[in-house]
Amino acid sequence: MSDINFKQRCAIRFCFRLGHSATETFAKLQKAYGDSVLSRAQVFRWFKAFSKGRGTIEDESRSGRPSSSRTDENVDRIRDLVRSDRRLTVRMIRQELNLTHTTVHQILTNELGMRKICSKMVPKNLSKNQKDIRKERCLDFLESIENEPNFVERVITGDESWVFEYDPETKRQSMEWHRLTSPRPKKARMSKSKIKCMLICFFDIQGIVHKEFVPEGQTVNKHFYRKVLERLRQRVIRVRPNIKNNWVLHHDNAPCHTAISINEFWAHKNIHVAPQPPYSPDLSPCNFFLFPKLKNYLKGTRFETLQNIKTAVTDQLKTIPVSDFQHCYADWKNRLQRCVASQESYFEGDNIKL
């Protein structure tokens, strides 16, 4: 019991013995103690207790375990139990060790410094060999950047992705400002539309180089992709004449990208390819920059027709400033370094949509 509360209870008993009412006593305490005064309910509760013959002003002893349950022995017991099964709930630990919920929670958070976290979804649990390849290719890319400061200016990266006629907003996108007393907005659960088209897009540090939409019903196989690459090559000659003879293509390891006929095409055209590590969307600029940026803008809008989708995508791609592409390439280099530093595993802080 704090000293100031004890003094106020003495004053309450004194006023009670003098015949003052609870309301008069509370007003006097307010004047004397200001913000530290007991609540009105507490004052009336003590008045009622004194009127029933209570003679003490100390708190009554409370049932339950004392704070001494947070002992070193209990800390060790909880630590051992959690290490044996990290999915145990506080309730399960409480029942197993016969402790209070508060004690278990305080030991877990304050004494052991633990918190319960969800697993992070990753594209794949990488094998040792896949991690080694991931590291090797990151180091090769970083070495090229180190040996040639202008290397990234020659790299054109690209990929393909579906764009939907309707893609629901994320929960974060639908957040609104309201007063604390306002009811929460309601949002119906929606699914992505079955109407969709596939976008193939390539860009470099200066912006979009080439983009096209896959015709409806067409499969992106090695034959179609080779035609796309030829159109890309012609486009580079027109819009990037400064690098038309020494540009580098970066794309992922999809089967249509790594077919023998595709490799022969690049060898014949004398164009170098920067290989993408396997199962590494966190190191692909299309996956961590371009497609999320594009689709976040399109979410929540119904386009009704494929032509409207294509028009919206085209218009949005044109609005991305050059500075964003430059920042993307700087971030790309940083991600390569983080990948090596994280022992080739997926590093924290990413939310890559596959």
PDB file of N, CA and C in Angstrom, residues 239-328:
ATOM      1  N   VAL A 239      16.109   2.422 -78.647  1.00  0.00           N
ATOM      2  CA  VAL A 239      15.961   3.341 -77.512  1.00  0.00           C
ATOM      3  C   VAL A 239      17.194   3.398 -76.604  1.00  0.00           C
ATOM      4  N   ARG A 240      18.120   2.452 -76.722  1.00  0.00           N
ATOM      5  CA  ARG A 240      19.353   2.473 -75.922  1.00  0.00           C
ATOM      6  C   ARG A 240      20.557   2.274 -76.837  1.00  0.00           C
ATOM      7  N   PRO A 241      20.756   3.180 -77.788  1.00  0.00           N
ATOM      8  CA  PRO A 241      21.862   2.998 -78.752  1.00  0.00           C
ATOM      9  C   PRO A 241      23.236   2.992 -78.084  1.00  0.00           C
ATOM     10  N   ASN A 242      23.362   3.606 -76.911  1.00  0.00           N
ATOM     11  CA  ASN A 242      24.665   3.661 -76.243  1.00  0.00           C
ATOM     12  C   ASN A 242      25.113   2.314 -75.696  1.00  0.00           C
ATOM     13  N   ILE A 243      24.174   1.379 -75.516  1.00  0.00           N
ATOM     14  CA  ILE A 243      24.561   0.068 -74.980  1.00  0.00           C
ATOM     15  C   ILE A 243      24.137  -1.069 -75.916  1.00  0.00           C
ATOM     16  N   LYS A 244      23.794  -0.757 -77.151  1.00  0.00           N
ATOM     17  CA  LYS A 244      23.227  -1.770 -78.051  1.00  0.00           C
ATOM     18  C   LYS A 244      24.207  -2.905 -78.347  1.00  0.00           C
ATOM     19  N   ASN A 245      25.513  -2.653 -78.196  1.00  0.00           N
ATOM     20  CA  ASN A 245      26.503  -3.686 -78.508  1.00  0.00           C
ATOM     21  C   ASN A 245      27.074  -4.384 -77.280  1.00  0.00           C
ATOM     22  N   ASN A 246      26.703  -3.933 -76.084  1.00  0.00           N
ATOM     23  CA  ASN A 246      27.297  -4.558 -74.888  1.00  0.00           C
ATOM     24  C   ASN A 246      26.338  -4.625 -73.701  1.00  0.00           C
ATOM     25  N   TRP A 247      25.048  -4.735 -73.979  1.00  0.00           N
ATOM     26  CA  TRP A 247      24.096  -4.814 -72.873  1.00  0.00           C
ATOM     27  C   TRP A 247      24.019  -6.236 -72.329  1.00  0.00           C
ATOM     28  N   VAL A 248      23.548  -6.332 -71.079  1.00  0.00           N
ATOM     29  CA  VAL A 248      23.477  -7.607 -70.355  1.00  0.00           C
ATOM     30  C   VAL A 248      22.023  -7.861 -69.965  1.00  0.00           C
ATOM     31  N   LEU A 249      21.544  -9.066 -70.251  1.00  0.00           N
ATOM     32  CA  LEU A 249      20.171  -9.427 -69.888  1.00  0.00           C
ATOM     33  C   LEU A 249      20.163 -10.159 -68.553  1.00  0.00           C
ATOM     34  N   HIS A 250      19.219  -9.763 -67.695  1.00  0.00           N
ATOM     35  CA  HIS A 250      19.000 -10.483 -66.433  1.00  0.00           C
ATOM     36  C   HIS A 250      17.558 -10.957 -66.401  1.00  0.00           C
ATOM     37  N   HIS A 251      17.370 -12.282 -66.313  1.00  0.00           N
ATOM     38  CA  HIS A 251      16.028 -12.844 -66.145  1.00  0.00           C
ATOM     39  C   HIS A 251      16.149 -14.102 -65.288  1.00  0.00           C
ATOM     40  N   ASP A 252      14.999 -14.644 -64.878  1.00  0.00           N
ATOM     41  CA  ASP A 252      15.036 -15.763 -63.933  1.00  0.00           C
ATOM     42  C   ASP A 252      15.265 -17.095 -64.650  1.00  0.00           C
ATOM     43  N   ASN A 253      15.113 -18.184 -63.893  1.00  0.00           N
ATOM     44  CA  ASN A 253      15.459 -19.505 -64.405  1.00  0.00           C
ATOM     45  C   ASN A 253      14.249 -20.308 -64.873  1.00  0.00           C
ATOM     46  N   ALA A 254      13.216 -19.642 -65.337  1.00  0.00           N
ATOM     47  CA  ALA A 254      12.069 -20.358 -65.880  1.00  0.00           C
ATOM     48  C   ALA A 254      12.512 -21.230 -67.058  1.00  0.00           C
ATOM     49  N   PRO A 255      11.885 -22.377 -67.257  1.00  0.00           N
ATOM     50  CA  PRO A 255      12.315 -23.278 -68.332  1.00  0.00           C
ATOM     51  C   PRO A 255      12.391 -22.607 -69.700  1.00  0.00           C
ATOM     52  N   CYS A 256      11.425 -21.732 -70.006  1.00  0.00           N
ATOM     53  CA  CYS A 256      11.456 -21.071 -71.313  1.00  0.00           C
ATOM     54  C   CYS A 256      12.594 -20.069 -71.426  1.00  0.00           C
ATOM     55  N   HIS A 257      13.176 -19.661 -70.291  1.00  0.00           N
ATOM     56  CA  HIS A 257      14.295 -18.708 -70.302  1.00  0.00           C
ATOM     57  C   HIS A 257      15.640 -19.402 -70.450  1.00  0.00           C
ATOM     58  N   THR A 258      15.692 -20.661 -70.094  1.00  0.00           N
ATOM     59  CA  THR A 258      16.982 -21.372 -70.055  1.00  0.00           C
ATOM     60  C   THR A 258      17.056 -22.507 -71.072  1.00  0.00           C
ATOM     61  N   ALA A 259      16.106 -22.562 -71.997  1.00  0.00           N
ATOM     62  CA  ALA A 259      16.124 -23.601 -73.027  1.00  0.00           C
ATOM     63  C   ALA A 259      17.373 -23.471 -73.894  1.00  0.00           C
ATOM     64  N   ILE A 260      17.797 -24.581 -74.495  1.00  0.00           N
ATOM     65  CA  ILE A 260      19.009 -24.585 -75.318  1.00  0.00           C
ATOM     66  C   ILE A 260      18.879 -23.612 -76.482  1.00  0.00           C
ATOM     67  N   SER A 261      17.707 -23.563 -77.099  1.00  0.00           N
ATOM     68  CA  SER A 261      17.505 -22.657 -78.237  1.00  0.00           C
ATOM     69  C   SER A 261      17.646 -21.197 -77.821  1.00  0.00           C
ATOM     70  N   ILE A 262      17.243 -20.877 -76.586  1.00  0.00           N
ATOM     71  CA  ILE A 262      17.374 -19.503 -76.082  1.00  0.00           C
ATOM     72  C   ILE A 262      18.846 -19.170 -75.855  1.00  0.00           C
ATOM     73  N   ASN A 263      19.585 -20.105 -75.266  1.00  0.00           N
ATOM     74  CA  ASN A 263      21.020 -19.877 -75.053  1.00  0.00           C
ATOM     75  C   ASN A 263      21.753 -19.728 -76.389  1.00  0.00           C
ATOM     76  N   GLU A 264      21.355 -20.510 -77.393  1.00  0.00           N
ATOM     77  CA  GLU A 264      21.977 -20.391 -78.717  1.00  0.00           C
ATOM     78  C   GLU A 264      21.673 -19.036 -79.339  1.00  0.00           C
ATOM     79  N   PHE A 265      20.459 -18.534 -79.071  1.00  0.00           N
ATOM     80  CA  PHE A 265      20.075 -17.219 -79.597  1.00  0.00           C
ATOM     81  C   PHE A 265      20.998 -16.132 -79.044  1.00  0.00           C
ATOM     82  N   TRP A 266      21.239 -16.158 -77.722  1.00  0.00           N
ATOM     83  CA  TRP A 266      22.103 -15.145 -77.123  1.00  0.00           C
ATOM     84  C   TRP A 266      23.538 -15.272 -77.596  1.00  0.00           C
ATOM     85  N   ALA A 267      23.998 -16.507 -77.749  1.00  0.00           N
ATOM     86  CA  ALA A 267      25.372 -16.706 -78.226  1.00  0.00           C
ATOM     87  C   ALA A 267      25.521 -16.180 -79.656  1.00  0.00           C
ATOM     88  N   HIS A 268      24.504 -16.412 -80.464  1.00  0.00           N
ATOM     89  CA  HIS A 268      24.554 -15.951 -81.855  1.00  0.00           C
ATOM     90  C   HIS A 268      24.515 -14.431 -81.932  1.00  0.00           C
ATOM     91  N   LYS A 269      23.764 -13.797 -81.047  1.00  0.00           N
ATOM     92  CA  LYS A 269      23.651 -12.338 -81.059  1.00  0.00           C
ATOM     93  C   LYS A 269      24.742 -11.672 -80.214  1.00  0.00           C
ATOM     94  N   ASN A 270      25.585 -12.466 -79.601  1.00  0.00           N
ATOM     95  CA  ASN A 270      26.688 -11.953 -78.772  1.00  0.00           C
ATOM     96  C   ASN A 270      26.180 -11.052 -77.635  1.00  0.00           C
ATOM     97  N   ILE A 271      25.144 -11.544 -76.962  1.00  0.00           N
ATOM     98  CA  ILE A 271      24.571 -10.813 -75.824  1.00  0.00           C
ATOM     99  C   ILE A 271      24.801 -11.634 -74.561  1.00  0.00           C
ATOM    100  N   HIS A 272      25.332 -10.988 -73.523  1.00  0.00           N
ATOM    101  CA  HIS A 272      25.635 -11.674 -72.271  1.00  0.00           C
ATOM    102  C   HIS A 272      24.385 -11.771 -71.390  1.00  0.00           C
ATOM    103  N   VAL A 273      24.347 -12.819 -70.571  1.00  0.00           N
ATOM    104  CA  VAL A 273      23.226 -13.037 -69.663  1.00  0.00           C
ATOM    105  C   VAL A 273      23.743 -13.133 -68.242  1.00  0.00           C
ATOM    106  N   ALA A 274      23.127 -12.368 -67.324  1.00  0.00           N
ATOM    107  CA  ALA A 274      23.447 -12.450 -65.895  1.00  0.00           C
ATOM    108  C   ALA A 274      22.459 -13.413 -65.258  1.00  0.00           C
ATOM    109  N   PRO A 275      22.904 -14.603 -64.865  1.00  0.00           N
ATOM    110  CA  PRO A 275      21.964 -15.603 -64.341  1.00  0.00           C
ATOM    111  C   PRO A 275      21.377 -15.199 -62.995  1.00  0.00           C
ATOM    112  N   GLN A 276      20.120 -15.565 -62.804  1.00  0.00           N
ATOM    113  CA  GLN A 276      19.420 -15.307 -61.554  1.00  0.00           C
ATOM    114  C   GLN A 276      19.565 -16.517 -60.636  1.00  0.00           C
ATOM    115  N   PRO A 277      19.880 -16.325 -59.340  1.00  0.00           N
ATOM    116  CA  PRO A 277      19.945 -17.474 -58.423  1.00  0.00           C
ATOM    117  C   PRO A 277      18.610 -18.201 -58.363  1.00  0.00           C
ATOM    118  N   PRO A 278      18.607 -19.499 -58.176  1.00  0.00           N
ATOM    119  CA  PRO A 278      17.344 -20.250 -58.124  1.00  0.00           C
ATOM    120  C   PRO A 278      16.521 -19.893 -56.895  1.00  0.00           C
ATOM    121  N   TYR A 279      15.207 -19.878 -57.073  1.00  0.00           N
ATOM    122  CA  TYR A 279      14.257 -19.620 -55.980  1.00  0.00           C
ATOM    123  C   TYR A 279      14.607 -18.338 -55.220  1.00  0.00           C
ATOM    124  N   SER A 280      14.864 -17.266 -55.963  1.00  0.00           N
ATOM    125  CA  SER A 280      15.306 -16.013 -55.323  1.00  0.00           C
ATOM    126  C   SER A 280      14.540 -14.811 -55.834  1.00  0.00           C
ATOM    127  N   PRO A 281      13.223 -14.751 -55.633  1.00  0.00           N
ATOM    128  CA  PRO A 281      12.472 -13.557 -56.038  1.00  0.00           C
ATOM    129  C   PRO A 281      12.899 -12.305 -55.274  1.00  0.00           C
ATOM    130  N   ASP A 282      13.516 -12.507 -54.083  1.00  0.00           N
ATOM    131  CA  ASP A 282      13.987 -11.354 -53.307  1.00  0.00           C
ATOM    132  C   ASP A 282      15.169 -10.663 -53.977  1.00  0.00           C
ATOM    133  N   LEU A 283      15.757 -11.297 -54.999  1.00  0.00           N
ATOM    134  CA  LEU A 283      16.883 -10.710 -55.724  1.00  0.00           C
ATOM    135  C   LEU A 283      16.501 -10.356 -57.158  1.00  0.00           C
ATOM    136  N   SER A 284      15.212 -10.386 -57.460  1.00  0.00           N
ATOM    137  CA  SER A 284      14.739 -10.043 -58.800  1.00  0.00           C
ATOM    138  C   SER A 284      14.044  -8.684 -58.765  1.00  0.00           C
ATOM    139  N   PRO A 285      14.565  -7.671 -59.468  1.00  0.00           N
ATOM    140  CA  PRO A 285      13.958  -6.327 -59.430  1.00  0.00           C
ATOM    141  C   PRO A 285      12.492  -6.304 -59.836  1.00  0.00           C
ATOM    142  N   CYS A 286      12.090  -7.195 -60.740  1.00  0.00           N
ATOM    143  CA  CYS A 286      10.676  -7.230 -61.116  1.00  0.00           C
ATOM    144  C   CYS A 286       9.802  -7.637 -59.940  1.00  0.00           C
ATOM    145  N   ASN A 287      10.304  -8.563 -59.115  1.00  0.00           N
ATOM    146  CA  ASN A 287       9.514  -9.072 -58.002  1.00  0.00           C
ATOM    147  C   ASN A 287       9.538  -8.172 -56.777  1.00  0.00           C
ATOM    148  N   PHE A 288      10.650  -7.494 -56.511  1.00  0.00           N
ATOM    149  CA  PHE A 288      10.675  -6.650 -55.316  1.00  0.00           C
ATOM    150  C   PHE A 288      10.408  -5.177 -55.625  1.00  0.00           C
ATOM    151  N   PHE A 289      10.315  -4.832 -56.915  1.00  0.00           N
ATOM    152  CA  PHE A 289      10.091  -3.418 -57.241  1.00  0.00           C
ATOM    153  C   PHE A 289       8.943  -3.217 -58.235  1.00  0.00           C
ATOM    154  N   LEU A 290       9.124  -3.638 -59.483  1.00  0.00           N
ATOM    155  CA  LEU A 290       8.216  -3.219 -60.543  1.00  0.00           C
ATOM    156  C   LEU A 290       6.807  -3.779 -60.392  1.00  0.00           C
ATOM    157  N   PHE A 291       6.670  -5.099 -60.286  1.00  0.00           N
ATOM    158  CA  PHE A 291       5.334  -5.689 -60.239  1.00  0.00           C
ATOM    159  C   PHE A 291       4.552  -5.292 -58.984  1.00  0.00           C
ATOM    160  N   PRO A 292       5.158  -5.292 -57.776  1.00  0.00           N
ATOM    161  CA  PRO A 292       4.400  -4.803 -56.610  1.00  0.00           C
ATOM    162  C   PRO A 292       3.961  -3.355 -56.757  1.00  0.00           C
ATOM    163  N   LYS A 293       4.837  -2.523 -57.310  1.00  0.00           N
ATOM    164  CA  LYS A 293       4.501  -1.103 -57.475  1.00  0.00           C
ATOM    165  C   LYS A 293       3.345  -0.947 -58.452  1.00  0.00           C
ATOM    166  N   LEU A 294       3.374  -1.706 -59.527  1.00  0.00           N
ATOM    167  CA  LEU A 294       2.322  -1.632 -60.531  1.00  0.00           C
ATOM    168  C   LEU A 294       0.998  -2.169 -59.993  1.00  0.00           C
ATOM    169  N   LYS A 295       1.037  -3.331 -59.345  1.00  0.00           N
ATOM    170  CA  LYS A 295      -0.199  -3.986 -58.919  1.00  0.00           C
ATOM    171  C   LYS A 295      -0.844  -3.290 -57.724  1.00  0.00           C
ATOM    172  N   ASN A 296      -0.064  -2.664 -56.873  1.00  0.00           N
ATOM    173  CA  ASN A 296      -0.653  -1.907 -55.762  1.00  0.00           C
ATOM    174  C   ASN A 296      -1.536  -0.779 -56.284  1.00  0.00           C
ATOM    175  N   TYR A 297      -1.130  -0.195 -57.394  1.00  0.00           N
ATOM    176  CA  TYR A 297      -1.935   0.873 -57.999  1.00  0.00           C
ATOM    177  C   TYR A 297      -3.221   0.317 -58.599  1.00  0.00           C
ATOM    178  N   LEU A 298      -3.160  -0.886 -59.162  1.00  0.00           N
ATOM    179  CA  LEU A 298      -4.310  -1.460 -59.859  1.00  0.00           C
ATOM    180  C   LEU A 298      -5.306  -2.125 -58.919  1.00  0.00           C
ATOM    181  N   LYS A 299      -4.883  -2.472 -57.708  1.00  0.00           N
ATOM    182  CA  LYS A 299      -5.757  -3.194 -56.782  1.00  0.00           C
ATOM    183  C   LYS A 299      -7.021  -2.387 -56.470  1.00  0.00           C
ATOM    184  N   GLY A 300      -8.130  -3.105 -56.377  1.00  0.00           N
ATOM    185  CA  GLY A 300      -9.380  -2.471 -55.989  1.00  0.00           C
ATOM    186  C   GLY A 300     -10.137  -1.816 -57.123  1.00  0.00           C
ATOM    187  N   THR A 301      -9.598  -1.883 -58.360  1.00  0.00           N
ATOM    188  CA  THR A 301     -10.265  -1.264 -59.514  1.00  0.00           C
ATOM    189  C   THR A 301     -10.744  -2.352 -60.471  1.00  0.00           C
ATOM    190  N   ARG A 302     -11.973  -2.214 -60.951  1.00  0.00           N
ATOM    191  CA  ARG A 302     -12.496  -3.145 -61.946  1.00  0.00           C
ATOM    192  C   ARG A 302     -12.312  -2.543 -63.339  1.00  0.00           C
ATOM    193  N   PHE A 303     -11.660  -3.296 -64.211  1.00  0.00           N
ATOM    194  CA  PHE A 303     -11.362  -2.775 -65.550  1.00  0.00           C
ATOM    195  C   PHE A 303     -12.304  -3.314 -66.625  1.00  0.00           C
ATOM    196  N   GLU A 304     -13.068  -4.349 -66.298  1.00  0.00           N
ATOM    197  CA  GLU A 304     -14.145  -4.876 -67.142  1.00  0.00           C
ATOM    198  C   GLU A 304     -13.659  -5.584 -68.405  1.00  0.00           C
ATOM    199  N   THR A 305     -12.688  -5.030 -69.114  1.00  0.00           N
ATOM    200  CA  THR A 305     -12.211  -5.664 -70.351  1.00  0.00           C
ATOM    201  C   THR A 305     -10.692  -5.791 -70.327  1.00  0.00           C
ATOM    202  N   LEU A 306     -10.181  -6.702 -71.161  1.00  0.00           N
ATOM    203  CA  LEU A 306      -8.729  -6.871 -71.267  1.00  0.00           C
ATOM    204  C   LEU A 306      -8.072  -5.615 -71.804  1.00  0.00           C
ATOM    205  N   GLN A 307      -8.744  -4.934 -72.732  1.00  0.00           N
ATOM    206  CA  GLN A 307      -8.162  -3.716 -73.291  1.00  0.00           C
ATOM    207  C   GLN A 307      -8.011  -2.637 -72.225  1.00  0.00           C
ATOM    208  N   ASN A 308      -8.985  -2.551 -71.311  1.00  0.00           N
ATOM    209  CA  ASN A 308      -8.888  -1.579 -70.229  1.00  0.00           C
ATOM    210  C   ASN A 308      -7.723  -1.916 -69.295  1.00  0.00           C
ATOM    211  N   ILE A 309      -7.503  -3.209 -69.058  1.00  0.00           N
ATOM    212  CA  ILE A 309      -6.360  -3.623 -68.228  1.00  0.00           C
ATOM    213  C   ILE A 309      -5.057  -3.169 -68.874  1.00  0.00           C
ATOM    214  N   LYS A 310      -4.915  -3.451 -70.157  1.00  0.00           N
ATOM    215  CA  LYS A 310      -3.676  -3.117 -70.869  1.00  0.00           C
ATOM    216  C   LYS A 310      -3.443  -1.604 -70.883  1.00  0.00           C
ATOM    217  N   THR A 311      -4.517  -0.852 -71.067  1.00  0.00           N
ATOM    218  CA  THR A 311      -4.393   0.613 -71.081  1.00  0.00           C
ATOM    219  C   THR A 311      -3.954   1.133 -69.712  1.00  0.00           C
ATOM    220  N   ALA A 312      -4.559   0.603 -68.643  1.00  0.00           N
ATOM    221  CA  ALA A 312      -4.206   1.037 -67.286  1.00  0.00           C
ATOM    222  C   ALA A 312      -2.757   0.679 -66.957  1.00  0.00           C
ATOM    223  N   VAL A 313      -2.335  -0.514 -67.331  1.00  0.00           N
ATOM    224  CA  VAL A 313      -0.953  -0.939 -67.074  1.00  0.00           C
ATOM    225  C   VAL A 313       0.020  -0.041 -67.826  1.00  0.00           C
ATOM    226  N   THR A 314      -0.267   0.201 -69.089  1.00  0.00           N
ATOM    227  CA  THR A 314       0.614   1.048 -69.908  1.00  0.00           C
ATOM    228  C   THR A 314       0.729   2.451 -69.330  1.00  0.00           C
ATOM    229  N   ASP A 315      -0.406   3.018 -68.955  1.00  0.00           N
ATOM    230  CA  ASP A 315      -0.396   4.376 -68.392  1.00  0.00           C
ATOM    231  C   ASP A 315       0.380   4.428 -67.079  1.00  0.00           C
ATOM    232  N   GLN A 316       0.199   3.408 -66.246  1.00  0.00           N
ATOM    233  CA  GLN A 316       0.882   3.409 -64.957  1.00  0.00           C
ATOM    234  C   GLN A 316       2.384   3.240 -65.121  1.00  0.00           C
ATOM    235  N   LEU A 317       2.814   2.403 -66.039  1.00  0.00           N
ATOM    236  CA  LEU A 317       4.249   2.226 -66.279  1.00  0.00           C
ATOM    237  C   LEU A 317       4.897   3.538 -66.716  1.00  0.00           C
ATOM    238  N   LYS A 318       4.152   4.348 -67.465  1.00  0.00           N
ATOM    239  CA  LYS A 318       4.696   5.626 -67.929  1.00  0.00           C
ATOM    240  C   LYS A 318       4.870   6.631 -66.799  1.00  0.00           C
ATOM    241  N   THR A 319       4.118   6.457 -65.698  1.00  0.00           N
ATOM    242  CA  THR A 319       4.189   7.429 -64.598  1.00  0.00           C
ATOM    243  C   THR A 319       5.351   7.174 -63.639  1.00  0.00           C
ATOM    244  N   ILE A 320       6.009   6.012 -63.747  1.00  0.00           N
ATOM    245  CA  ILE A 320       7.109   5.703 -62.822  1.00  0.00           C
ATOM    246  C   ILE A 320       8.308   6.560 -63.184  1.00  0.00           C
ATOM    247  N   PRO A 321       8.791   7.395 -62.281  1.00  0.00           N
ATOM    248  CA  PRO A 321       9.908   8.289 -62.608  1.00  0.00           C
ATOM    249  C   PRO A 321      11.232   7.541 -62.704  1.00  0.00           C
ATOM    250  N   VAL A 322      12.179   8.145 -63.396  1.00  0.00           N
ATOM    251  CA  VAL A 322      13.511   7.544 -63.558  1.00  0.00           C
ATOM    252  C   VAL A 322      14.179   7.355 -62.204  1.00  0.00           C
ATOM    253  N   SER A 323      13.944   8.263 -61.269  1.00  0.00           N
ATOM    254  CA  SER A 323      14.570   8.163 -59.945  1.00  0.00           C
ATOM    255  C   SER A 323      14.182   6.870 -59.240  1.00  0.00           C
ATOM    256  N   ASP A 324      12.952   6.371 -59.492  1.00  0.00           N
ATOM    257  CA  ASP A 324      12.522   5.115 -58.873  1.00  0.00           C
ATOM    258  C   ASP A 324      13.319   3.934 -59.424  1.00  0.00           C
ATOM    259  N   PHE A 325      13.597   3.951 -60.716  1.00  0.00           N
ATOM    260  CA  PHE A 325      14.397   2.881 -61.307  1.00  0.00           C
ATOM    261  C   PHE A 325      15.836   2.933 -60.798  1.00  0.00           C
ATOM    262  N   GLN A 326      16.362   4.130 -60.622  1.00  0.00           N
ATOM    263  CA  GLN A 326      17.716   4.273 -60.084  1.00  0.00           C
ATOM    264  C   GLN A 326      17.786   3.767 -58.653  1.00  0.00           C
ATOM    265  N   HIS A 327      16.761   4.084 -57.877  1.00  0.00           N
ATOM    266  CA  HIS A 327      16.707   3.592 -56.489  1.00  0.00           C
ATOM    267  C   HIS A 327      16.571   2.076 -56.475  1.00  0.00           C
ATOM    268  N   CYS A 328      15.838   1.524 -57.431  1.00  0.00           N
ATOM    269  CA  CYS A 328      15.682   0.069 -57.523  1.00  0.00           C
ATOM    270  C   CYS A 328      17.030  -0.608 -57.742  1.00  0.00           C
TER     271      CYS A 328
END
